[in-house]
Amino acid sequence: MAHIHLINGAKPFAHSAGELNNTLQDLAAACLHDHGLSVSQTVIDEGYDVEDEIKAFQKAETIIYQFPGWWMGTPWPLKKYMDSVFTQAHGVFYSNDGRSRHDPSKHYGSGGLLQGKRFMVSTTWNAPLEAFEDKEQFFGGGGIDAVLFPFYRAHAFLGMQKLPTFLATDVMKNPNIDAIKAAYRRHIEQVIITP
């Protein structure tokens, strides 16, 4: 049975309570469980043990991250989680940066040890969809993949394969929670359950 590990990077902060991210994390867990998959979860803001997180990555076939966009990136507790867990996992998640003084054909970023494992992002943003997709708007038409490029590459450094990202937009000014939940369920079924 495939095992999926869910990581919730939401944190109540300022004017955001993190409720939508918690809702989507719960939805993902229920949907995956309903389809017969084994699921474990970490809620970063509730605390975690670094060694247990390393084991969770080793056990999982797929990691699913849930987080809000904060200042054009991930919330700081999620970045701290990655810094702590990935660094402690040297020799487990990655052997080195991939290069070799004796073999110049080996390139930077090729030392990952998690080949065959996958990761997926589900992320919520105040920005509307057109801010990501319209070349004349804030993100210049690059989409969420351009915005989250460093996050994706951190996982590629470990050897992991990226699955399509789920993006919920305009969640502060024009939230349609039922539509977001339905779209996320379809995304999980298409990307995880029956790829």
Short mmCIF file of C-alpha atoms in Angstrom, two decimals, residues 53-178:
data_model
loop_
_atom_site.label_atom_id
_atom_site.label_comp_id
_atom_site.label_asym_id
_atom_site.label_seq_id
_atom_site.Cartn_x
_atom_site.Cartn_y
_atom_site.Cartn_z
CA GLU A 53 10.50 13.58 10.13
CA ILE A 54 13.49 11.97 8.42
CA LYS A 55 11.88 8.58 8.98
CA ALA A 56 8.56 9.89 7.63
CA PHE A 57 10.28 10.93 4.39
CA GLN A 58 11.98 7.54 4.13
CA LYS A 59 8.67 5.71 4.60
CA ALA A 60 6.59 7.85 2.24
CA GLU A 61 6.24 7.38 -1.49
CA THR A 62 4.86 10.92 -1.78
CA ILE A 63 5.09 14.05 0.38
CA ILE A 64 2.27 16.59 0.14
CA TYR A 65 2.92 20.10 1.45
CA GLN A 66 0.09 22.41 2.45
CA PHE A 67 0.93 26.06 3.08
CA PRO A 68 -0.14 29.65 2.51
CA GLY A 69 1.92 32.03 0.43
CA TRP A 70 3.67 34.50 2.74
CA TRP A 71 5.60 37.38 1.21
CA MET A 72 6.01 35.57 -2.11
CA GLY A 73 7.22 32.31 -0.58
CA THR A 74 6.69 29.81 2.19
CA PRO A 75 5.93 30.68 5.83
CA TRP A 76 9.09 30.85 7.95
CA PRO A 77 8.20 27.79 10.09
CA LEU A 78 8.17 25.67 6.91
CA LYS A 79 11.54 27.06 5.80
CA LYS A 80 12.95 26.34 9.27
CA TYR A 81 11.52 22.80 9.05
CA MET A 82 13.29 22.23 5.72
CA ASP A 83 16.56 23.71 6.99
CA SER A 84 16.45 21.51 10.10
CA VAL A 85 15.23 18.23 8.57
CA PHE A 86 17.10 18.34 5.27
CA THR A 87 20.39 19.36 6.86
CA GLN A 88 20.15 16.69 9.57
CA ALA A 89 19.40 14.15 6.81
CA HIS A 90 22.80 14.60 5.12
CA GLY A 91 23.84 11.13 4.05
CA VAL A 92 20.20 9.98 4.04
CA PHE A 93 18.43 12.46 1.74
CA TYR A 94 21.55 13.50 -0.19
CA SER A 95 25.16 12.35 -0.26
CA ASN A 96 26.70 15.65 -1.33
CA ASP A 97 26.09 18.36 -3.93
CA GLY A 98 26.75 15.83 -6.71
CA ARG A 99 30.00 17.23 -8.07
CA SER A 100 33.30 15.41 -8.11
CA ARG A 101 36.85 16.75 -8.45
CA HIS A 102 37.69 13.53 -10.28
CA ASP A 103 34.71 13.47 -12.64
CA PRO A 104 33.73 16.87 -14.08
CA SER A 105 30.72 15.32 -15.84
CA LYS A 106 28.93 15.14 -12.47
CA HIS A 107 26.88 18.29 -12.01
CA TYR A 108 25.74 20.32 -9.04
CA GLY A 109 22.47 19.04 -7.62
CA SER A 110 22.94 15.42 -8.64
CA GLY A 111 23.75 14.00 -5.20
CA GLY A 112 20.18 13.35 -4.07
CA LEU A 113 19.33 9.98 -2.55
CA LEU A 114 15.52 10.20 -2.69
CA GLN A 115 15.07 9.17 -6.31
CA GLY A 116 11.70 7.57 -6.90
CA LYS A 117 10.01 9.70 -4.23
CA ARG A 118 7.59 12.43 -5.23
CA PHE A 119 6.33 15.66 -3.72
CA MET A 120 3.31 17.84 -4.32
CA VAL A 121 2.41 21.34 -3.17
CA SER A 122 -1.04 22.64 -2.27
CA THR A 123 -0.84 26.36 -1.57
CA THR A 124 -3.26 29.19 -0.80
CA TRP A 125 -2.70 32.79 -1.86
CA ASN A 126 -4.46 36.12 -1.40
CA ALA A 127 -3.40 37.05 -4.95
CA PRO A 128 -5.96 36.37 -7.69
CA LEU A 129 -5.19 33.88 -10.46
CA GLU A 130 -4.57 36.62 -13.02
CA ALA A 131 -1.73 38.00 -10.87
CA PHE A 132 0.10 34.73 -11.60
CA GLU A 133 -0.92 34.17 -15.22
CA ASP A 134 -1.19 37.61 -16.85
CA LYS A 135 2.15 38.87 -18.17
CA GLU A 136 1.11 42.44 -17.35
CA GLN A 137 0.36 41.66 -13.70
CA PHE A 138 2.42 41.19 -10.55
CA PHE A 139 4.16 37.85 -11.19
CA GLY A 140 4.75 38.55 -14.90
CA GLY A 141 2.90 35.52 -16.23
CA GLY A 142 5.26 32.94 -14.75
CA GLY A 143 2.55 31.20 -12.76
CA ILE A 144 2.95 29.57 -9.38
CA ASP A 145 5.81 27.40 -10.66
CA ALA A 146 7.99 30.47 -11.22
CA VAL A 147 7.12 31.85 -7.78
CA LEU A 148 7.93 28.56 -5.99
CA PHE A 149 10.97 27.64 -8.10
CA PRO A 150 13.45 27.67 -5.16
CA PHE A 151 11.15 25.42 -3.10
CA TYR A 152 10.91 22.96 -5.99
CA ARG A 153 14.66 22.95 -6.59
CA ALA A 154 15.38 22.20 -2.91
CA HIS A 155 13.47 18.95 -3.41
CA ALA A 156 15.10 18.24 -6.76
CA PHE A 157 18.44 18.52 -4.90
CA LEU A 158 17.24 15.54 -2.84
CA GLY A 159 16.37 13.61 -6.01
CA MET A 160 12.59 13.99 -5.65
CA GLN A 161 10.14 14.33 -8.54
CA LYS A 162 7.69 17.26 -8.55
CA LEU A 163 4.00 16.60 -9.13
CA PRO A 164 1.64 19.33 -10.39
CA THR A 165 0.91 22.04 -7.83
CA PHE A 166 -2.57 22.89 -6.58
CA LEU A 167 -3.08 26.63 -6.30
CA ALA A 168 -6.01 28.25 -4.48
CA THR A 169 -6.17 31.97 -5.27
CA ASP A 170 -7.99 35.07 -4.02
CA VAL A 171 -8.66 33.33 -0.71
CA MET A 172 -8.89 36.51 1.39
CA LYS A 173 -11.02 38.91 -0.66
CA ASN A 174 -13.13 36.44 -2.68
CA PRO A 175 -13.01 33.02 -1.01
CA ASN A 176 -15.16 30.25 -2.45
CA ILE A 177 -14.32 27.47 -0.03
CA ASP A 178 -16.68 24.87 -1.49
#
